[in-house]
Short mmCIF file of C-alpha atoms in Angstrom, two decimals:
data_model
loop_
_atom_site.label_atom_id
_atom_site.label_comp_id
_atom_site.label_asym_id
_atom_site.label_seq_id
_atom_site.Cartn_x
_atom_site.Cartn_y
_atom_site.Cartn_z
CA MET A 69 -38.72 28.95 2.13
CA ILE A 70 -41.63 26.61 2.57
CA ALA A 71 -40.73 28.20 6.51
CA ASN A 72 -40.36 31.59 6.61
CA PHE A 73 -43.54 31.81 3.64
CA LEU A 74 -45.65 30.42 6.41
CA SER A 75 -44.02 32.05 9.41
CA VAL A 76 -45.03 35.07 7.18
CA ALA A 77 -48.54 34.24 6.00
CA TRP A 78 -49.67 33.13 9.82
CA THR A 79 -47.94 36.29 10.81
CA VAL A 80 -50.36 38.55 8.12
CA LEU A 81 -52.94 36.28 9.17
CA THR A 82 -52.65 36.84 12.72
CA ASP A 83 -51.93 40.86 12.34
CA PRO A 84 -54.39 42.96 11.03
CA TYR A 85 -52.65 45.57 10.14
CA LEU A 86 -50.99 43.74 7.71
CA LEU A 87 -54.02 42.43 6.15
CA GLY A 88 -55.73 45.41 6.63
CA MET A 89 -52.75 46.53 4.14
CA SER A 90 -53.50 44.05 1.69
CA ALA A 91 -57.03 44.44 1.91
CA LEU A 92 -56.69 48.07 0.95
CA GLY A 93 -54.62 47.58 -1.38
CA THR A 94 -56.05 45.47 -3.24
CA VAL A 95 -59.62 47.57 -3.37
CA LEU A 96 -57.90 50.24 -4.35
CA GLY A 97 -55.84 48.00 -7.46
CA ILE A 98 -59.11 47.45 -8.38
CA THR A 99 -60.67 50.91 -8.31
CA MET A 100 -57.54 51.94 -10.31
CA GLY A 101 -57.30 48.90 -12.19
CA CYS A 102 -61.08 49.19 -14.15
CA LEU A 103 -60.85 52.94 -13.77
CA PRO A 104 -60.17 53.98 -17.82
CA GLY A 105 -56.67 55.76 -17.82
CA ILE A 106 -55.49 54.76 -14.76
CA SER A 107 -52.18 52.43 -15.72
CA SER A 108 -51.49 49.70 -13.54
CA THR A 109 -47.32 50.76 -13.76
CA MET A 110 -50.28 54.28 -12.83
CA ALA A 111 -51.64 53.43 -9.44
CA LEU A 112 -47.86 51.43 -7.96
CA ALA A 113 -46.61 54.97 -8.62
CA ILE A 114 -49.30 57.05 -7.43
CA LEU A 115 -49.62 55.72 -4.04
CA LEU A 116 -46.08 54.98 -3.64
CA PRO A 117 -45.61 58.12 -1.35
CA VAL A 118 -48.45 56.16 0.97
CA THR A 119 -45.84 53.78 1.81
CA TYR A 120 -42.62 55.57 3.01
CA ALA A 121 -44.09 55.94 6.78
CA MET A 122 -44.75 52.41 6.58
CA SER A 123 -42.71 48.87 7.19
CA PRO A 124 -40.91 47.12 4.64
CA VAL A 125 -43.30 44.13 5.09
CA ALA A 126 -46.02 46.07 5.45
CA ALA A 127 -44.96 47.82 2.17
CA MET A 128 -44.95 45.33 0.10
CA MET A 129 -47.84 43.99 1.84
CA PHE A 130 -50.34 47.12 -0.04
CA LEU A 131 -48.29 47.54 -2.89
CA MET A 132 -48.18 44.12 -3.68
CA ALA A 133 -52.04 44.53 -3.82
CA VAL A 134 -52.04 47.53 -5.87
CA PHE A 135 -50.22 45.35 -8.36
CA SER A 136 -51.95 42.09 -8.85
CA ALA A 137 -55.56 43.15 -8.41
CA SER A 138 -55.05 46.05 -10.78
CA VAL A 139 -53.98 44.09 -13.26
CA TYR A 140 -56.56 42.42 -13.05
CA GLY A 141 -59.06 45.87 -12.66
CA GLY A 142 -57.89 46.18 -15.85
CA SER A 143 -60.06 44.12 -17.80
CA ILE A 144 -63.56 44.74 -15.70
CA SER A 145 -63.23 47.98 -18.12
CA ALA A 146 -62.36 46.27 -21.12
CA ILE A 147 -65.46 44.12 -21.22
CA LEU A 148 -67.07 46.78 -19.78
CA ILE A 149 -67.03 50.26 -21.92
CA ASN A 150 -64.02 48.32 -24.29
CA ILE A 151 -61.60 50.37 -23.19
CA PRO A 152 -58.48 48.80 -21.07
CA GLY A 153 -57.67 49.66 -18.41
CA THR A 154 -54.22 48.48 -17.71
CA PRO A 155 -51.40 48.01 -21.50
CA GLY A 156 -52.58 43.91 -20.76
CA ALA A 157 -56.14 44.23 -21.27
CA ILE A 158 -55.74 45.77 -24.48
CA VAL A 159 -56.44 42.47 -25.91
CA THR A 160 -59.46 40.74 -23.75
CA GLN A 161 -61.53 43.69 -24.96
CA LEU A 162 -61.51 41.82 -28.18
CA GLU A 163 -63.41 38.94 -26.81
CA GLY A 164 -64.69 40.72 -23.46
CA TYR A 165 -67.13 43.17 -25.03
CA ALA A 166 -68.03 40.87 -27.61
CA MET A 167 -69.67 38.68 -25.40
CA THR A 168 -70.38 41.74 -23.37
CA ARG A 169 -72.76 43.29 -27.08
CA LYS A 170 -73.80 39.71 -26.73
CA GLY A 171 -75.89 39.90 -22.89
CA GLU A 172 -72.49 37.99 -21.53
CA ALA A 173 -70.84 40.57 -19.34
CA SER A 174 -71.16 38.23 -16.88
CA GLU A 175 -70.31 36.23 -18.16
CA ALA A 176 -67.19 37.47 -19.53
CA LEU A 177 -66.26 39.36 -16.09
CA THR A 178 -66.52 35.75 -14.19
CA LEU A 179 -64.57 33.75 -17.06
CA SER A 180 -61.71 36.63 -16.11
CA LEU A 181 -61.43 36.86 -12.78
CA PHE A 182 -61.03 33.12 -12.60
CA SER A 183 -58.31 33.28 -14.88
CA SER A 184 -56.50 35.78 -14.05
CA THR A 185 -56.74 33.69 -10.48
CA MET A 186 -55.77 31.05 -11.68
CA GLY A 187 -52.67 33.33 -14.05
CA GLY A 188 -51.43 34.96 -10.43
CA ILE A 189 -51.15 30.90 -8.99
CA VAL A 190 -49.27 30.28 -11.61
CA GLY A 191 -47.20 33.08 -12.11
CA LEU A 192 -46.35 32.42 -8.15
CA ILE A 193 -45.71 29.38 -8.27
CA ILE A 194 -43.55 29.90 -10.70
CA LEU A 195 -41.83 32.75 -8.80
CA MET A 196 -40.88 30.15 -6.05
CA LEU A 197 -39.87 28.00 -7.16
CA VAL A 198 -37.69 29.90 -10.00
CA ALA A 199 -36.20 32.59 -8.13
CA PRO A 200 -34.08 30.94 -5.43
CA ILE A 201 -31.54 28.78 -8.43
CA VAL A 202 -31.86 32.30 -10.27
CA ALA A 203 -30.22 33.93 -7.12
CA SER A 204 -28.23 30.25 -6.48
CA ALA A 205 -26.78 30.82 -9.43
CA ALA A 206 -26.49 35.06 -8.79
CA MET A 207 -24.90 34.06 -6.46
CA GLN A 208 -21.67 33.56 -8.58
CA PHE A 209 -21.36 36.58 -10.60
CA ARG A 210 -19.35 39.61 -10.36
CA SER A 211 -18.75 42.26 -11.61
CA PRO A 212 -18.60 41.68 -15.32
CA GLU A 213 -21.58 39.30 -14.88
CA PHE A 214 -23.55 41.34 -14.07
CA ALA A 215 -22.14 44.32 -16.64
CA MET A 216 -23.60 41.58 -18.46
CA ALA A 217 -27.26 41.46 -17.86
CA THR A 218 -27.70 44.77 -16.93
CA VAL A 219 -26.67 44.68 -21.33
CA PHE A 220 -28.93 42.19 -22.10
CA GLY A 221 -31.76 44.24 -19.73
CA LEU A 222 -31.17 47.57 -21.59
CA THR A 223 -31.29 45.10 -25.43
CA MET A 224 -35.11 44.14 -24.68
CA LEU A 225 -36.17 47.52 -25.02
CA ALA A 226 -35.62 47.63 -28.50
CA TYR A 227 -38.69 46.05 -28.08
CA SER A 228 -40.53 48.09 -26.23
CA THR A 229 -42.36 49.65 -29.01
CA PRO A 230 -43.82 47.15 -32.03
CA GLY A 231 -42.80 48.19 -35.25
CA SER A 232 -39.90 50.58 -34.45
CA THR A 233 -37.03 49.78 -32.54
CA PHE A 234 -35.08 52.75 -32.86
CA ARG A 235 -37.69 54.72 -30.78
CA GLY A 236 -37.50 52.27 -27.80
CA ILE A 237 -32.76 52.30 -27.60
CA LEU A 238 -34.02 56.38 -28.66
CA SER A 239 -36.08 56.19 -25.26
CA GLY A 240 -34.23 54.01 -23.44
CA MET A 241 -30.72 55.71 -23.84
CA ILE A 242 -32.78 59.25 -22.26
CA GLY A 243 -33.14 57.37 -20.03
CA LEU A 244 -29.60 56.77 -19.08
CA LEU A 245 -28.50 60.09 -19.62
CA CYS A 246 -30.72 61.04 -17.23
CA GLY A 247 -28.97 58.41 -15.02
CA MET A 248 -25.98 59.80 -15.60
CA VAL A 249 -26.68 63.12 -13.13
CA GLY A 250 -25.43 63.30 -9.84
CA PHE A 251 -22.64 62.64 -8.26
CA ASP A 252 -19.74 59.33 -9.79
CA VAL A 253 -19.93 56.68 -8.44
CA VAL A 254 -16.37 56.20 -8.74
CA THR A 255 -14.95 59.27 -8.27
CA ASP A 256 -17.45 61.33 -6.81
CA VAL A 257 -17.02 64.51 -8.50
CA ALA A 258 -20.71 65.76 -9.63
CA ARG A 259 -21.47 65.92 -13.34
CA PHE A 260 -24.57 66.93 -15.06
CA ASP A 261 -26.01 69.32 -12.37
CA PHE A 262 -26.07 72.05 -14.45
CA GLY A 263 -24.39 74.26 -11.70
CA THR A 264 -26.58 73.79 -9.25
CA THR A 265 -26.96 71.44 -6.23
CA ALA A 266 -30.88 70.51 -6.51
CA LEU A 267 -29.61 67.54 -9.44
CA GLN A 268 -25.84 66.22 -7.22
CA SER A 269 -28.11 63.79 -5.76
CA GLY A 270 -29.56 63.33 -8.95
CA ILE A 271 -33.06 62.62 -10.51
CA GLU A 272 -35.32 60.18 -8.36
CA LEU A 273 -37.22 57.76 -10.18
CA VAL A 274 -40.32 58.25 -7.93
CA PRO A 275 -41.21 62.54 -9.06
CA LEU A 276 -39.94 60.45 -12.75
CA THR A 277 -42.74 57.34 -13.50
CA VAL A 278 -44.50 59.74 -10.68
CA GLY A 279 -44.65 62.43 -13.88
CA LEU A 280 -44.41 60.02 -17.08
CA PHE A 281 -46.85 57.54 -15.79
CA GLY A 282 -49.25 59.83 -13.67
CA LEU A 283 -49.02 63.78 -14.55
CA ALA A 284 -48.80 62.69 -18.53
CA GLU A 285 -51.71 60.29 -18.81
CA VAL A 286 -53.61 63.35 -17.34
CA LEU A 287 -51.95 66.23 -19.97
CA ARG A 288 -53.91 63.75 -22.11
CA GLY A 289 -56.90 63.32 -20.53
CA LEU A 290 -56.66 67.23 -20.96
CA GLU A 291 -57.31 66.97 -25.20
CA SER A 292 -59.90 63.78 -24.72
CA ASP A 293 -63.45 64.92 -23.98
CA ALA A 294 -62.81 64.99 -19.85
CA ARG A 295 -67.15 65.70 -19.48
CA ARG A 296 -67.70 62.15 -21.04
CA ALA A 297 -70.28 59.54 -19.97
CA VAL A 298 -69.82 56.68 -19.41
CA THR A 299 -72.02 53.98 -19.96
CA THR A 300 -72.19 50.30 -18.84
CA PRO A 301 -74.77 47.29 -19.25
CA ALA A 302 -76.90 46.05 -16.68
CA LEU A 303 -74.95 42.99 -15.35
CA GLY A 304 -76.35 39.08 -13.62
CA THR A 305 -75.65 36.48 -11.36
CA LEU A 306 -71.70 35.53 -11.74
CA PHE A 307 -70.86 33.90 -10.06
CA PRO A 308 -69.16 31.31 -12.16
CA SER A 309 -70.16 28.34 -13.71
CA LEU A 310 -68.04 24.95 -13.15
CA THR A 311 -69.00 23.76 -16.28
CA LYS A 312 -67.73 25.79 -18.87
CA LEU A 313 -64.82 26.74 -16.83
CA ARG A 314 -63.13 22.65 -16.51
CA LYS A 315 -63.96 23.35 -20.61
CA LEU A 316 -61.57 25.96 -20.11
CA TRP A 317 -57.98 24.59 -17.79
CA LYS A 318 -56.31 23.76 -21.05
CA THR A 319 -56.34 27.56 -22.14
CA VAL A 320 -56.02 29.06 -18.52
CA LEU A 321 -52.60 26.27 -17.89
CA ARG A 322 -51.52 27.42 -21.44
CA GLY A 323 -51.50 31.51 -21.25
CA SER A 324 -50.44 30.35 -17.49
CA ALA A 325 -47.14 29.07 -18.40
CA LEU A 326 -46.04 32.21 -21.70
CA GLY A 327 -47.15 35.04 -19.28
CA ALA A 328 -45.01 33.69 -16.12
CA ILE A 329 -41.47 33.16 -18.65
CA ILE A 330 -42.89 36.17 -21.04
CA GLY A 331 -42.73 38.15 -17.97
CA ALA A 332 -39.78 36.85 -16.77
CA ILE A 333 -37.60 38.69 -20.00
CA PRO A 334 -36.32 42.44 -18.54
CA ALA A 335 -38.49 45.08 -20.01
CA ALA A 336 -41.06 42.53 -22.36
CA GLY A 337 -44.08 43.26 -20.52
CA SER A 338 -47.82 42.29 -19.92
CA ALA A 339 -48.12 43.89 -23.71
CA ILE A 340 -46.75 40.80 -25.40
CA ALA A 341 -47.68 38.12 -23.08
CA VAL A 342 -51.63 38.74 -23.70
CA ALA A 343 -50.51 38.71 -27.53
CA VAL A 344 -48.59 35.86 -28.14
CA SER A 345 -51.50 33.64 -25.61
CA TYR A 346 -54.44 35.01 -27.54
CA ALA A 347 -52.67 33.66 -30.64
CA GLN A 348 -51.69 31.00 -28.58
CA GLU A 349 -54.92 30.40 -28.70
CA GLN A 350 -56.06 31.59 -31.90
CA ARG A 351 -54.20 28.39 -33.40
CA LEU A 352 -54.83 25.66 -31.13
CA SER A 353 -58.92 26.41 -31.57
CA LYS A 354 -61.16 24.86 -32.99
CA ARG A 355 -62.78 28.13 -33.57
CA SER A 356 -60.19 30.27 -34.94
CA ALA A 357 -62.45 31.53 -37.41
CA GLU A 358 -64.79 33.13 -34.25
CA PHE A 359 -61.51 34.59 -33.43
CA GLY A 360 -62.91 38.57 -32.22
CA THR A 361 -66.74 37.96 -31.86
CA GLY A 362 -66.47 36.25 -28.17
CA VAL A 363 -65.36 33.25 -28.31
CA PRO A 364 -64.25 32.67 -24.49
CA GLU A 365 -61.00 31.22 -25.28
CA GLY A 366 -59.67 33.71 -26.42
CA LEU A 367 -60.66 35.52 -22.68
CA ALA A 368 -59.21 32.80 -20.58
CA GLY A 369 -55.91 32.56 -22.21
CA PRO A 370 -53.95 36.06 -22.52
CA GLU A 371 -56.04 37.43 -19.19
CA ALA A 372 -54.69 34.52 -17.13
CA ALA A 373 -51.29 35.65 -19.45
CA ASN A 374 -52.16 39.06 -18.37
CA ASN A 375 -51.38 38.10 -14.09
CA ALA A 376 -48.80 34.74 -14.33
CA CYS A 377 -47.38 37.98 -15.46
CA VAL A 378 -46.80 39.46 -12.69
CA GLY A 379 -44.73 36.60 -10.56
CA GLY A 380 -42.28 36.67 -14.03
CA ALA A 381 -41.50 40.11 -13.33
CA LEU A 382 -40.37 39.96 -10.29
CA VAL A 383 -37.51 37.02 -11.02
CA PRO A 384 -35.71 39.49 -12.65
CA LEU A 385 -36.67 42.08 -10.31
CA MET A 386 -35.92 40.11 -7.08
CA THR A 387 -32.81 38.14 -7.93
CA LEU A 388 -30.34 39.68 -10.52
CA GLY A 389 -32.09 43.65 -9.93
CA ILE A 390 -32.70 43.80 -13.19
CA PRO A 391 -37.06 45.54 -13.46
CA GLY A 392 -38.76 42.74 -15.58
CA ASP A 393 -41.57 45.94 -16.82
CA THR A 394 -42.58 49.34 -15.54
CA MET A 395 -44.28 48.50 -12.18
CA THR A 396 -41.54 46.38 -11.01
CA ALA A 397 -39.78 49.17 -12.09
CA VAL A 398 -41.90 51.38 -9.50
CA LEU A 399 -41.57 48.60 -6.57
CA MET A 400 -37.86 48.67 -7.57
CA GLY A 401 -38.05 51.95 -6.60
CA ALA A 402 -40.28 51.30 -3.91
CA LEU A 403 -37.46 48.78 -2.20
CA LEU A 404 -35.01 51.19 -2.13
CA ILE A 405 -36.72 53.49 -1.18
CA HIS A 406 -36.82 50.84 2.59
CA GLY A 407 -33.01 50.45 2.74
CA LEU A 408 -33.48 47.00 0.20
CA ARG A 409 -31.17 46.47 -2.60
CA PRO A 410 -32.87 43.47 -4.84
CA GLY A 411 -30.20 41.69 -5.64
CA PRO A 412 -29.40 37.72 -5.29
CA LEU A 413 -27.60 38.60 -1.55
CA LEU A 414 -31.22 39.56 -0.78
CA PHE A 415 -32.17 35.82 -0.55
CA ALA A 416 -28.86 35.81 1.33
CA GLU A 417 -29.05 38.01 3.61
CA ARG A 418 -33.20 39.02 4.56
CA PRO A 419 -34.68 35.66 3.56
CA ASP A 420 -37.99 36.92 5.48
CA PHE A 421 -38.76 39.64 3.33
CA VAL A 422 -38.03 37.87 0.49
CA ALA A 423 -41.19 35.23 2.04
CA GLY A 424 -42.85 38.22 2.74
CA VAL A 425 -42.69 39.60 -0.86
CA TYR A 426 -45.52 36.03 -1.61
CA VAL A 427 -47.40 35.60 0.61
CA ALA A 428 -47.61 39.83 0.18
CA LEU A 429 -48.83 38.21 -3.98
CA PHE A 430 -50.68 35.44 -2.01
CA PHE A 431 -53.11 37.21 -0.32
CA ALA A 432 -53.57 39.69 -3.51
CA LEU A 433 -54.89 37.28 -4.99
CA VAL A 434 -56.89 35.85 -2.64
CA LEU A 435 -58.49 39.09 -1.64
CA THR A 436 -58.55 39.25 -5.21
CA VAL A 437 -60.54 36.45 -5.81
CA VAL A 438 -62.89 37.94 -2.59
CA PHE A 439 -63.74 41.53 -3.70
CA GLY A 440 -63.69 41.08 -7.69
CA THR A 441 -66.25 38.60 -6.41
CA PHE A 442 -69.14 40.56 -4.15
CA LEU A 443 -68.23 44.33 -4.51
CA ILE A 444 -67.44 43.80 -8.65
CA ARG A 445 -71.46 45.77 -8.93
CA TYR A 446 -69.78 48.40 -7.02
CA PHE A 447 -66.35 48.50 -8.39
CA VAL A 448 -68.58 49.18 -12.30
CA ARG A 449 -70.59 52.24 -11.27
CA LEU A 450 -66.97 53.53 -9.84
CA MET A 451 -66.07 53.21 -13.54
CA ARG A 452 -68.99 56.13 -13.98
CA THR A 453 -66.94 59.09 -11.86
CA PRO A 454 -66.69 61.78 -14.93
CA SER A 455 -63.16 61.81 -15.98
CA HIS A 456 -62.38 65.09 -15.12
CA VAL A 457 -63.17 64.34 -11.28
CA LEU A 458 -59.87 61.50 -11.92
CA LEU A 459 -58.35 63.89 -13.73
CA LEU A 460 -58.08 66.77 -10.97
CA ILE A 461 -57.38 63.76 -8.24
CA ILE A 462 -54.21 62.36 -10.10
CA ALA A 463 -53.07 65.72 -10.74
CA LEU A 464 -52.92 66.41 -6.64
CA LEU A 465 -51.54 62.92 -5.99
CA CYS A 466 -49.22 63.63 -8.16
CA VAL A 467 -48.34 66.69 -6.73
CA ILE A 468 -48.22 65.64 -3.21
CA GLY A 469 -46.33 61.81 -3.91
CA SER A 470 -43.07 63.56 -6.05
CA TYR A 471 -43.31 65.58 -2.75
CA ALA A 472 -43.12 63.83 -0.09
CA ILE A 473 -40.73 61.33 -1.12
CA ARG A 474 -37.75 64.50 0.44
CA ASN A 475 -40.18 66.60 1.26
CA ASN A 476 -38.24 68.97 -1.07
CA VAL A 477 -40.25 71.43 -4.00
CA VAL A 478 -37.65 70.06 -7.00
CA ASP A 479 -38.19 67.08 -6.37
CA VAL A 480 -41.93 68.20 -7.97
CA TYR A 481 -40.43 70.71 -10.85
CA LEU A 482 -38.57 67.17 -12.32
CA MET A 483 -41.87 65.67 -11.36
CA LEU A 484 -43.86 68.51 -13.70
CA ALA A 485 -40.51 68.61 -16.20
CA PHE A 486 -41.37 64.44 -16.93
CA GLY A 487 -44.64 64.61 -16.86
CA VAL A 488 -44.12 67.25 -20.39
CA ILE A 489 -42.00 65.42 -21.47
CA GLY A 490 -43.27 62.23 -21.27
CA TYR A 491 -46.77 63.74 -22.76
CA VAL A 492 -44.06 65.30 -25.75
CA MET A 493 -43.17 61.80 -26.51
CA THR A 494 -46.31 60.12 -26.19
CA ARG A 495 -47.37 62.62 -29.76
CA LEU A 496 -43.80 61.49 -31.22
CA GLU A 497 -45.11 58.08 -30.56
CA ILE A 498 -41.66 57.52 -28.38
CA PRO A 499 -42.33 55.02 -25.90
CA VAL A 500 -41.30 56.56 -22.42
CA ALA A 501 -41.29 52.62 -20.17
CA PRO A 502 -37.45 51.84 -21.82
CA LEU A 503 -36.43 55.53 -20.03
CA ALA A 504 -37.57 55.16 -16.57
CA PHE A 505 -35.59 50.77 -17.78
CA GLY A 506 -32.98 53.27 -18.65
CA LEU A 507 -32.93 55.50 -15.27
CA ILE A 508 -33.36 52.74 -12.62
CA LEU A 509 -30.03 50.19 -14.76
CA GLY A 510 -27.96 53.08 -16.22
CA PRO A 511 -26.38 53.62 -12.87
CA ILE A 512 -25.80 49.23 -12.56
CA LEU A 513 -24.38 48.62 -15.96
CA GLU A 514 -21.51 51.75 -15.28
CA GLU A 515 -21.09 50.63 -11.72
CA ASN A 516 -20.27 47.34 -12.94
CA LEU A 517 -18.71 48.66 -15.48
CA ARG A 518 -16.11 50.49 -15.16
CA ARG A 519 -15.19 48.61 -12.12
CA SER A 520 -14.68 45.56 -14.26
CA LEU A 521 -12.38 47.99 -16.41
CA ILE A 522 -10.22 49.40 -12.83
CA ILE A 523 -10.42 45.19 -11.80
CA SER A 524 -9.33 43.75 -15.02
CA ASP A 525 -6.48 46.55 -16.58
CA GLY A 526 -8.58 48.37 -19.20
CA SER A 527 -8.92 44.92 -20.33
CA TRP A 528 -12.02 44.63 -22.58
CA LEU A 529 -11.22 41.05 -23.23
CA VAL A 530 -12.92 40.61 -19.34
CA PHE A 531 -15.89 40.91 -21.41
CA VAL A 532 -15.17 37.37 -23.04
CA GLU A 533 -13.45 35.45 -20.87
CA ARG A 534 -16.34 34.37 -18.44
CA PRO A 535 -18.38 32.27 -20.39
CA ILE A 536 -21.98 33.53 -18.03
CA ALA A 537 -20.51 36.82 -19.24
CA LEU A 538 -20.08 36.11 -22.65
CA THR A 539 -23.26 33.66 -23.00
CA MET A 540 -25.06 37.28 -21.57
CA LEU A 541 -23.44 39.31 -24.28
CA LEU A 542 -24.28 36.92 -27.01
CA LEU A 543 -27.55 36.74 -26.57
CA SER A 544 -27.88 40.62 -26.39
CA VAL A 545 -25.47 40.85 -29.48
CA ALA A 546 -28.35 38.20 -31.59
CA ALA A 547 -31.54 40.60 -29.86
CA LEU A 548 -29.62 43.83 -31.75
CA SER A 549 -29.64 41.84 -34.53
CA TYR A 550 -32.77 39.87 -35.28
CA PRO A 551 -35.06 43.27 -36.08
CA LEU A 552 -31.95 43.93 -39.16
CA LEU A 553 -31.80 40.86 -40.05
CA ARG A 554 -35.44 40.09 -39.78
CA ARG A 555 -35.59 43.47 -42.10
CA PHE A 556 -32.71 42.32 -44.74
CA ILE A 557 -34.90 39.04 -45.56
CA ASP A 558 -38.67 41.46 -45.51
CA ARG A 559 -36.21 43.16 -48.37
CA ARG A 560 -35.22 40.71 -50.24
CA ALA A 561 -38.60 38.24 -50.13
CA PRO A 562 -40.47 40.09 -52.55
CA ASP A 563 -36.78 39.35 -55.13
CA GLU A 564 -37.61 35.98 -55.27
CA PRO A 565 -38.08 34.30 -58.83
CA ARG A 566 -41.77 33.15 -58.14
#
């Protein structure tokens, strides 16, 4: 793998086109990440159509740069104007904006860039070390194991909405139903097509994600004051203070490790990772009472966890074909478009492409440091762009991108429909991310479940007779039972004698 990594890295360094794609993706990623209202998932979704005519390696260089850089970019708006650009930057604003109010905006931005870079490097190292091991073990998987692994991924949807397990599962079930539209994977009989040939090929992932994460955001933006002006504070020197950075290396390593581990859990996402990291740093800090007033540890830990999630989330995607979060779900759509099926066979059949993914993430981290250090002032100025202009551009990109996937106007209609569905679900406080997961994992579950039952002559014991499948089944049961058990314990607690 190291030889492949070095070979692909040299190819990128000597190919202006590949290097340019990485640089362009980095600039667009930071730009879209720092703009309020544009998440990393949304950035990937609306830029995915740009890669249709690219080679798989060039597409990964571009998309991985957008992915990694947008995660960092979300911290810029969180720090300067108290509006997180991405879900993972929600915790960043707690300490980052407090530092800005104290006149330490430059220090906060520098600390965020340093922590994000270190977290991304740790996440990349863990990805390179763990992914081949998991892929090697997954080579022993058969249909029962893949079916139960998918079930485990789906059960994690229950935790996608804090305090509302039912809504997360409901959204996931809608996604499963969407995944059943089109020809049956076993009998090749059309189903749920409502008598129209337009739906016989199924619901494409790209129009769905563009609608849910792109157009729905435009509709939500129309509710707010779209012409509201954004004011940003003046920035001083942006070069890091090595003395202060050295004091935070333990915090950064803890956050990086937590981010990579939590990011590898299907459907967990960066929002959970940064929350856990922030709570951990507050518990360990000698200044825990001061958290919320601009404590550097409270910014460095979550930012490291945020970017470490990038590498962690790629582990289940690359090895098992199960996306770790909504951003890797969009990346999975990109791989499928380019004829690549994520999973253990990808490591055996296309080790050069796997190495290309590692190289793409590495260059994205390096270029993020370069552009984040020298062009940050220009990114800050872009934040002052009127919101109504951004909404118009996003809407146009949504229409163009959904049409370009198959040059089919039906995909535009699907994008519009899911944009409205995403908007309504948000108003009802139902998460939209599990819907995308359900669409991806549903066909995988159905195919492997039915194949397992065919091989076992209809016996469901096939899922408990195989140790790995049984383990994943028990983990899924435990994951679903935990919220119910916790609720039962919470109800019993007040009744205990005082």
